[in-house]
Short mmCIF file of C-alpha atoms in Angstrom, two decimals:
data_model
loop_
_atom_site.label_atom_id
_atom_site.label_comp_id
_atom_site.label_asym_id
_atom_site.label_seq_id
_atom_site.Cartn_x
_atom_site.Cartn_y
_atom_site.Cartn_z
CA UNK P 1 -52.12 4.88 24.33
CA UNK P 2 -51.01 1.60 22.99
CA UNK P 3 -51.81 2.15 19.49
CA UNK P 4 -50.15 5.81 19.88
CA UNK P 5 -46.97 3.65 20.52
CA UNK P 6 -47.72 1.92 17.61
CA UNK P 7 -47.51 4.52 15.22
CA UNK P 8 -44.59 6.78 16.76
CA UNK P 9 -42.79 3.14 16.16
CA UNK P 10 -43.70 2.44 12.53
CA UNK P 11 -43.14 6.12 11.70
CA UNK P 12 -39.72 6.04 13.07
CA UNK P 13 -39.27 2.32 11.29
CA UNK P 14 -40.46 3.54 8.29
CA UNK P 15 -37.91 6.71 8.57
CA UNK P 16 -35.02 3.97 9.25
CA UNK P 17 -36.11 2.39 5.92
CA UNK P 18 -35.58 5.77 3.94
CA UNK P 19 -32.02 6.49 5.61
CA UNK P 20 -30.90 2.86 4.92
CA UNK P 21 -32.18 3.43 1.14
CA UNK P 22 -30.66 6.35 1.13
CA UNK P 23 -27.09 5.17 2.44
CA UNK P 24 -27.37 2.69 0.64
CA UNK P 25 -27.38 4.21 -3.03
CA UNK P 26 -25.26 7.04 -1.47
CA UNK P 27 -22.62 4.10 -0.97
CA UNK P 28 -23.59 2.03 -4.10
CA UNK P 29 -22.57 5.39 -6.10
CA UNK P 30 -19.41 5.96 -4.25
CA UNK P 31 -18.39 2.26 -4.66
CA UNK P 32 -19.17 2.45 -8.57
CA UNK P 33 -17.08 6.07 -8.38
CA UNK P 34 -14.16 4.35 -6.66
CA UNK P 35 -14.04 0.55 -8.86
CA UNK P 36 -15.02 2.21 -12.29
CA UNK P 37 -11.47 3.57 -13.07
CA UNK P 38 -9.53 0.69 -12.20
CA UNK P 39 -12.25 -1.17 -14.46
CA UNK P 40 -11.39 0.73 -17.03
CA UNK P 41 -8.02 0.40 -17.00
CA UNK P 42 -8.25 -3.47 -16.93
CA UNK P 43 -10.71 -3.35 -19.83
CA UNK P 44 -8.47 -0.34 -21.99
CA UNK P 45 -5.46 -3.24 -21.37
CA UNK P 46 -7.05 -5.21 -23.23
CA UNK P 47 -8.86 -3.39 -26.11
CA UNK P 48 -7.11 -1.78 -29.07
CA UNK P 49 -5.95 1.25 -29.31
CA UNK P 50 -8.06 2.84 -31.98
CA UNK P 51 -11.00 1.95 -29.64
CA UNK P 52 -9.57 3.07 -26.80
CA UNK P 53 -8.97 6.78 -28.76
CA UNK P 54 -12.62 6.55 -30.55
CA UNK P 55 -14.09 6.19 -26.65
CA UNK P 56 -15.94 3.13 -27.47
CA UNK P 57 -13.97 1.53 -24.42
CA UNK P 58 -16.90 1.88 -21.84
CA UNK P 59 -17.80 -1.14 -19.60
CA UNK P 60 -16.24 -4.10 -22.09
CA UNK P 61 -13.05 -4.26 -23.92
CA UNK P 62 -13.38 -3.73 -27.41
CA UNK P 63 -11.01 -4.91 -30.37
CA UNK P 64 -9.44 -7.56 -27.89
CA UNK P 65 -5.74 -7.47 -27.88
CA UNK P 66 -3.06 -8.62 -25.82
CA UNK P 67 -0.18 -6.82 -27.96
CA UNK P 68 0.32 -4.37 -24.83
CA UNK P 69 0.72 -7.35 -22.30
CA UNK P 70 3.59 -9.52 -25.41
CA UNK P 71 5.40 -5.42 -25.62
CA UNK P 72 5.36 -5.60 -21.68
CA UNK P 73 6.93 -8.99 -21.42
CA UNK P 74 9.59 -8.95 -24.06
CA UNK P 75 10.91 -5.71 -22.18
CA UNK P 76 13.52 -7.41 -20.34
CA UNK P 77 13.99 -4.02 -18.02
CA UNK P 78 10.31 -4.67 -16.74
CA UNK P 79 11.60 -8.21 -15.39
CA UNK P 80 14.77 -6.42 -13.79
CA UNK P 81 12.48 -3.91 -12.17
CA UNK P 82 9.99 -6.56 -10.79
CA UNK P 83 13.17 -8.88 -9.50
CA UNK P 84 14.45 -5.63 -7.78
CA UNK P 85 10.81 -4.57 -6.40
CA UNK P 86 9.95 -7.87 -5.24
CA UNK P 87 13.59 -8.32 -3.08
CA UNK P 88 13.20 -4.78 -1.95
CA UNK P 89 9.48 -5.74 -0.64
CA UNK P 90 10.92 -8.84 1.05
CA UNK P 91 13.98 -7.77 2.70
CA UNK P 92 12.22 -4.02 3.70
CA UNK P 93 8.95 -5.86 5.04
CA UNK P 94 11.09 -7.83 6.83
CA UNK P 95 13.37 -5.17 7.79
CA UNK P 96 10.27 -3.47 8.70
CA UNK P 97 8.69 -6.12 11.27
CA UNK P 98 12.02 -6.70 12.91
CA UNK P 99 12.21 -2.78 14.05
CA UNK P 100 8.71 -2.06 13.96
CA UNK P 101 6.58 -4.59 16.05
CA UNK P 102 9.06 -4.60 18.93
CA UNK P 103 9.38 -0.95 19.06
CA UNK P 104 5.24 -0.81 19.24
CA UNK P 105 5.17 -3.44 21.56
CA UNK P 106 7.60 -1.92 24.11
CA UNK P 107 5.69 1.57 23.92
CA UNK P 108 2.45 -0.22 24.84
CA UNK P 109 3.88 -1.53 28.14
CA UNK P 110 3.54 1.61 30.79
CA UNK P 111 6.33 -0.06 32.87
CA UNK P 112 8.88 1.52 30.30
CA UNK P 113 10.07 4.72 31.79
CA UNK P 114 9.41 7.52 29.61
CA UNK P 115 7.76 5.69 27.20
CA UNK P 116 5.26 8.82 27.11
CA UNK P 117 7.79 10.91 26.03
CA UNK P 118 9.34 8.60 23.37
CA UNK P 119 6.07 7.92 21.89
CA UNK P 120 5.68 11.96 21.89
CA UNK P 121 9.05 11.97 19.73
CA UNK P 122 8.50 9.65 17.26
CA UNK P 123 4.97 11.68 16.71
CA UNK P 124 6.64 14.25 16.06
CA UNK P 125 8.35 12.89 13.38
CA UNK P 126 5.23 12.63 11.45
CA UNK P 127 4.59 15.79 11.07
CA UNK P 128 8.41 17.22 10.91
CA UNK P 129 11.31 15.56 8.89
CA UNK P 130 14.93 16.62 8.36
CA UNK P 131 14.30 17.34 4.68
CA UNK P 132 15.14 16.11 1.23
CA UNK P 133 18.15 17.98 0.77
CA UNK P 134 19.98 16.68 4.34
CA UNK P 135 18.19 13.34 3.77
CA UNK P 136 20.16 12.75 0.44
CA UNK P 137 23.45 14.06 2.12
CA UNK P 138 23.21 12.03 4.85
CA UNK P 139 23.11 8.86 2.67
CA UNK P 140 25.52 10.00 0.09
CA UNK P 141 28.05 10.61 2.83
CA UNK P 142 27.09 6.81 4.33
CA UNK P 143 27.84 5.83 1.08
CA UNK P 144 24.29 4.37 0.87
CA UNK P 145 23.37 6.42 -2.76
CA UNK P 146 23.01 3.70 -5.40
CA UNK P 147 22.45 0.64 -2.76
CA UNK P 148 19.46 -1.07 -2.05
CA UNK P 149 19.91 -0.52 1.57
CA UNK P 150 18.55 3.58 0.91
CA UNK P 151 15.01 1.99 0.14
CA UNK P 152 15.39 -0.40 3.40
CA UNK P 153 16.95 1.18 6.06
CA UNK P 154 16.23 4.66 6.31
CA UNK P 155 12.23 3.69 5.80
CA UNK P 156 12.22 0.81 8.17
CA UNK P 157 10.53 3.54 10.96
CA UNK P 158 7.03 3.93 10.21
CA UNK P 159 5.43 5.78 13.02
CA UNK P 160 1.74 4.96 11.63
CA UNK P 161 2.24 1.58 11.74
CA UNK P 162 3.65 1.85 15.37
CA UNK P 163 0.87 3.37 16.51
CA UNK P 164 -1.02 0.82 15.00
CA UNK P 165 0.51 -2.01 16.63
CA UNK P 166 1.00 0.15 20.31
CA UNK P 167 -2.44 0.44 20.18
CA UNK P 168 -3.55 -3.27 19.28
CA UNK P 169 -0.91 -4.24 22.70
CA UNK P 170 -2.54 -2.14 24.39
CA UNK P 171 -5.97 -3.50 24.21
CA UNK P 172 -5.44 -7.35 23.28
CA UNK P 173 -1.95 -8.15 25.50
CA UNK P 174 -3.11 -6.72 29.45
CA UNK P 175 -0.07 -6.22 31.66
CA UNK P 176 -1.68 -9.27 34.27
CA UNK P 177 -0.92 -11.95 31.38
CA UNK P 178 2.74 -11.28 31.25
CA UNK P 179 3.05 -11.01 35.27
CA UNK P 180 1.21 -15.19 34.49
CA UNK P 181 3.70 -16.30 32.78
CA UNK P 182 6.34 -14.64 34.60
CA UNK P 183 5.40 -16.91 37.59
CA UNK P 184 6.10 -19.74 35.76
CA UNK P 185 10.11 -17.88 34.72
CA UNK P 186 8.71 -16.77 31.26
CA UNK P 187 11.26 -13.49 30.19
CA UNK P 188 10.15 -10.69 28.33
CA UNK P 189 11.53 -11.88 25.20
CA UNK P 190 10.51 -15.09 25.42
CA UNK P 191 7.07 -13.68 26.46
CA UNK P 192 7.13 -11.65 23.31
CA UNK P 193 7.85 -14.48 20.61
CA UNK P 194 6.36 -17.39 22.69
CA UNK P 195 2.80 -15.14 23.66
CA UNK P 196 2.57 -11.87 22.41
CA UNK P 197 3.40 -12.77 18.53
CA UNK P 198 0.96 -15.62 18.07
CA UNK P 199 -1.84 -13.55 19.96
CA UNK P 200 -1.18 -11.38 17.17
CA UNK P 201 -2.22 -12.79 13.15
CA UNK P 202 -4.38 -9.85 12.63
CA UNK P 203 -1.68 -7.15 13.66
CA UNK P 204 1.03 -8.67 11.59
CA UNK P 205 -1.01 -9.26 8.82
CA UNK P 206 -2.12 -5.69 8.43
CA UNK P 207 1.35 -4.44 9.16
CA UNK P 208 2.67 -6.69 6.22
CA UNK P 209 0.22 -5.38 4.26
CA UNK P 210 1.21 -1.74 4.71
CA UNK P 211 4.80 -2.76 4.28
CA UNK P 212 4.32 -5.02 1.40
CA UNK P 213 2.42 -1.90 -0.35
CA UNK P 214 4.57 1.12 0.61
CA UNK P 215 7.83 -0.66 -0.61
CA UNK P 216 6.13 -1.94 -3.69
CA UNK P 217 4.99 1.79 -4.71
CA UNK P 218 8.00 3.11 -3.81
CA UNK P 219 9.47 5.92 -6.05
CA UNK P 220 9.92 9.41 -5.17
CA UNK P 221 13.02 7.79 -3.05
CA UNK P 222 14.14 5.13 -5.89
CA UNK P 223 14.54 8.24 -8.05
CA UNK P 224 16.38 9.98 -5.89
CA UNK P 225 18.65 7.06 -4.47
CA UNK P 226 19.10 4.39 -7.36
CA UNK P 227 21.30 6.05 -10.08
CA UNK P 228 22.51 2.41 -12.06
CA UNK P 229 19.73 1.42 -14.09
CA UNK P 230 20.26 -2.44 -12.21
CA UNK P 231 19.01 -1.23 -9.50
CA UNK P 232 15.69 0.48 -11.05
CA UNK P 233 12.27 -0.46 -9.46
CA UNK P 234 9.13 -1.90 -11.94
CA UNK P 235 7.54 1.86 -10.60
CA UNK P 236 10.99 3.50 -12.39
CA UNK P 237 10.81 1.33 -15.49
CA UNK P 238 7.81 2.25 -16.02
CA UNK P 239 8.15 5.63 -15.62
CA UNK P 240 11.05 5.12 -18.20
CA UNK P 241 9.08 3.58 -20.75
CA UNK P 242 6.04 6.13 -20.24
CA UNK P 243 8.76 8.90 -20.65
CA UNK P 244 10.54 7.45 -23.65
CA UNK P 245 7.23 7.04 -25.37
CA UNK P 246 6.53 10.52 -25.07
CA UNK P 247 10.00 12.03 -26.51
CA UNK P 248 9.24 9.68 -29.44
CA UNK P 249 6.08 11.37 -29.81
CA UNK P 250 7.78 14.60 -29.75
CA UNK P 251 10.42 13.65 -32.44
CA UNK P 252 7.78 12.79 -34.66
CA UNK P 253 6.53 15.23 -37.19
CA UNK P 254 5.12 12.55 -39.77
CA UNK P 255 1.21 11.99 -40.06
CA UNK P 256 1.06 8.64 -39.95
CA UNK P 257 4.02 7.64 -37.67
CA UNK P 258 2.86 9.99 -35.42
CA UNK P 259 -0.35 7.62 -35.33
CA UNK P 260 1.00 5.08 -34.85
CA UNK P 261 3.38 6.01 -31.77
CA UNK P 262 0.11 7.21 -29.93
CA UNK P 263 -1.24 3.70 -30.94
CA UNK P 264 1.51 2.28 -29.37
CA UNK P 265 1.53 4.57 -26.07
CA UNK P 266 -2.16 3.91 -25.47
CA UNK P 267 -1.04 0.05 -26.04
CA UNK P 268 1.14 0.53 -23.09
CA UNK P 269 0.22 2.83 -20.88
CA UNK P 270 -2.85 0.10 -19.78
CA UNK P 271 -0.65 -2.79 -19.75
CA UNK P 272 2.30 -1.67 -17.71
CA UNK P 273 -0.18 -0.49 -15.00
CA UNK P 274 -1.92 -3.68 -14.83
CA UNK P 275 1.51 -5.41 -14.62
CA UNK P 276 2.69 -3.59 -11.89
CA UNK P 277 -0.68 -3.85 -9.04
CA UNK P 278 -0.92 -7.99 -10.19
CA UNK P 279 1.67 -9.09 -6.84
CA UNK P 280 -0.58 -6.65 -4.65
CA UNK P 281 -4.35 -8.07 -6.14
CA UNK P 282 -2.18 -11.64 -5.51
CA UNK P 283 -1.73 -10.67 -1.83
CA UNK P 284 -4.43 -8.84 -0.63
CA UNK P 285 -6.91 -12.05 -0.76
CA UNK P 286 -4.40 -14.00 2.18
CA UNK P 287 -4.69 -10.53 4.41
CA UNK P 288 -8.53 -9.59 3.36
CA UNK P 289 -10.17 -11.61 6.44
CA UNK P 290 -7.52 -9.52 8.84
CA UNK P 291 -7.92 -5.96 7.15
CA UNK P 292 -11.00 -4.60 8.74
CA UNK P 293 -9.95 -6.03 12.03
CA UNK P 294 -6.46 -4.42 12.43
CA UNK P 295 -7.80 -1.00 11.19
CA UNK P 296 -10.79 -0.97 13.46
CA UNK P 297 -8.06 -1.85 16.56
CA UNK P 298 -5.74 1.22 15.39
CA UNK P 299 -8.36 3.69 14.83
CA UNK P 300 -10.08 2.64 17.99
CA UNK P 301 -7.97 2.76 20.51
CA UNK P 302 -5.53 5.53 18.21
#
C-alpha cells in the first residue's frame, strides 16, 4: 500500500515538472514576444538607416549612429513639447490625487449614505460618456479650448483608479480603526491625512503611476483641445514631425532625394520614440516594488 502511495506521488510530481516546463517556455516565449519590439526600436535608434532598410537590424545595432538622437535635440519644438508634457503630468497627477483618493476613500466607508448608488453612477460612466461632439462644446463654451486646464480638469475623474483605491480602503483601513482614534478626538479629515494616507505608499504609488502615464500619452484630447502650437504636447510634436516627414516624401519625385528623405525618416522615427518613453523608464524603477502589490489589491477585492 505504501509503495502504491509512492508512485501515485512521483507520477503526479513528475506531471507537475512537465506543466512547470511547459509554463515556463509558454511564458519565456510570450515575454520574448512582448520585450523584442521595444528592443528593436532601441537598437533601430541607434543603427543607420541603410541598415535599418537592408534588415540587418536584428538583435544589435548596426552602423552605430546617434544622428537621429543630435536631429531630435536641435528641434527646439521637441523641448517645448516635453516642458508642456512634463507640467501637464505634474499639475494633472496632482490634480488627479487631490479629487481622486478622497473620492475612493469616502466610497469605501459604508457609513456614507448612498454611497452604493454613487459608486453605481460613476460605473456607469465607464461604459457611457456624453460624447466627443458635446465634450468639445462644453469646453469651448467654458472657454477652456486652447488652455491647459482641458487636459487637467475634465480628466481628473478616473473611475478605474477609484475603484482601485475604494477597494484597497476597503480591505487595508477597517471601520474599528477610525472609531480608535476617534476616542482619542481624531476627525475624519484629520484621520484621513494623519492615518489613512501613510497606511497607504503602495496605493498612491500605483495611482501616480497611472496618472503619471495617462497624462504623459495623452493625445487624442491635446489634438482636439490645444490649437496654439505653445501649447503642443512631445506626443503632438511628434506626430508633427512624423507627418511633415511624410509630405516631404510625397513632394519628392527625385531618385536620390527621395533616398535620402526615407534615410532621414527612418533616422527619426526610432529616435523620437525613444525620446518620448525615457521620463516613464526614469519613473517606473521608484514605483516597481509597489506595482504588483496595488494591482493584486484592486483586482482582488474589484
Amino acid at each position: 500500500m505504501r509503495e502504491g502511495v509512492d508512485d501515485f506521488m512521483k507520477k503526479k510530481k513528475s506531471g507537475e515538472k512537465v506543466f512547470d516546463y511547459t509554463v515556463n517556455i509558454i511564458l519565456i516565449i510570450v515575454a520574448v514576444v512582448c520585450i523584442y519590439p521595444l528592443w528593436y526600436v532601441l537598437i533601430a535608434s541607434f543603427s543607420s538607416p541603410t541598415a535599418i532598410a537592408s534588415g540587418e537590424v536584428i538583435l544589435w545595432p548596426k552602423g552605430f549612429t546617434l544622428d537621429g538622437y543630435t536631429r531630435v535635440i536641435e528641434n527646439k519644438n521637441i523641448w517645448i513639447g516635453y516642458r508642456n508634457s512634463i507640467l501637464y503630468t505634474i499639475a494633472g497627477t496632482a490634480v488627479d490625487f487631490l479629487i481622486q483618493i478622497p473620492v475612493a476613500y469616502a466610497l469605501s466607508r459604508k457609513s456614507l449614505p448612498g454611497h452604493r448608488i454613487i459608486m453605481a453612477l460613476f460605473v456607469f460612466t465607464m461604459y457611457f460618456s456624453g460624447g466627443i461632439i458635446p465634450k468639445y462644446l462644453l469646453l469651448n463654451s467654458l472657454h477652456m479650448i486652447n488652455s491647459p486646464i482641458a487636459l487637467i480638469i475634465p480628466s481628473c475623474v478616473n473611475v478605474f483608479n477609484i475603484i482601485i483605491a475604494k477597494s484597497f480602503f476597503e480591505g487595508s483601513v477597517p471601520d474599528s480603526l477610525y472609531d480608535a482614534a476617534r476616542i482619542d478626538g481624531c476627525g475624519y479629515t484629520r484621520f484621513f491625512a494623519r492615518i489613512v494616507l501613510p497606511l497607504s505608499p503602495a496605493l498612491l504609488a500605483i495611482i501616480a503611476l497611472y496618472c503619471i502615464q495617462r497624462h504623459w500619452n495623452v493625445f487624442l484630447d491635446a489634438e482636439m483641445y490645444m490649437i496654439d502650437s505653445k501649447y503642443y504636447t512631445l506626443q503632438q510634436v511628434i506626430r508633427n514631425i512624423t507627418a511633415k516627414l511624410d509630405a516631404n516624401l510625397m513632394e519628392v519625385m527625385e531618385g536620390t532625394e527621395l533616398m535620402r528623405m526615407m534615410q532621414e525618416k527612418q533616422l527619426l522615427k526610432y529616435s523620437v520614440v525613444v525620446v518620448s518613453v525615457v521620463p516613464l523608464v526614469i519613473i517606473y524603477p521608484f514605483v516597481q516594488k509597489f506595482f504588483v502589490r496595488g494591482v493584486m489589491v484592486g483586482a482582488v477585492k474589484g
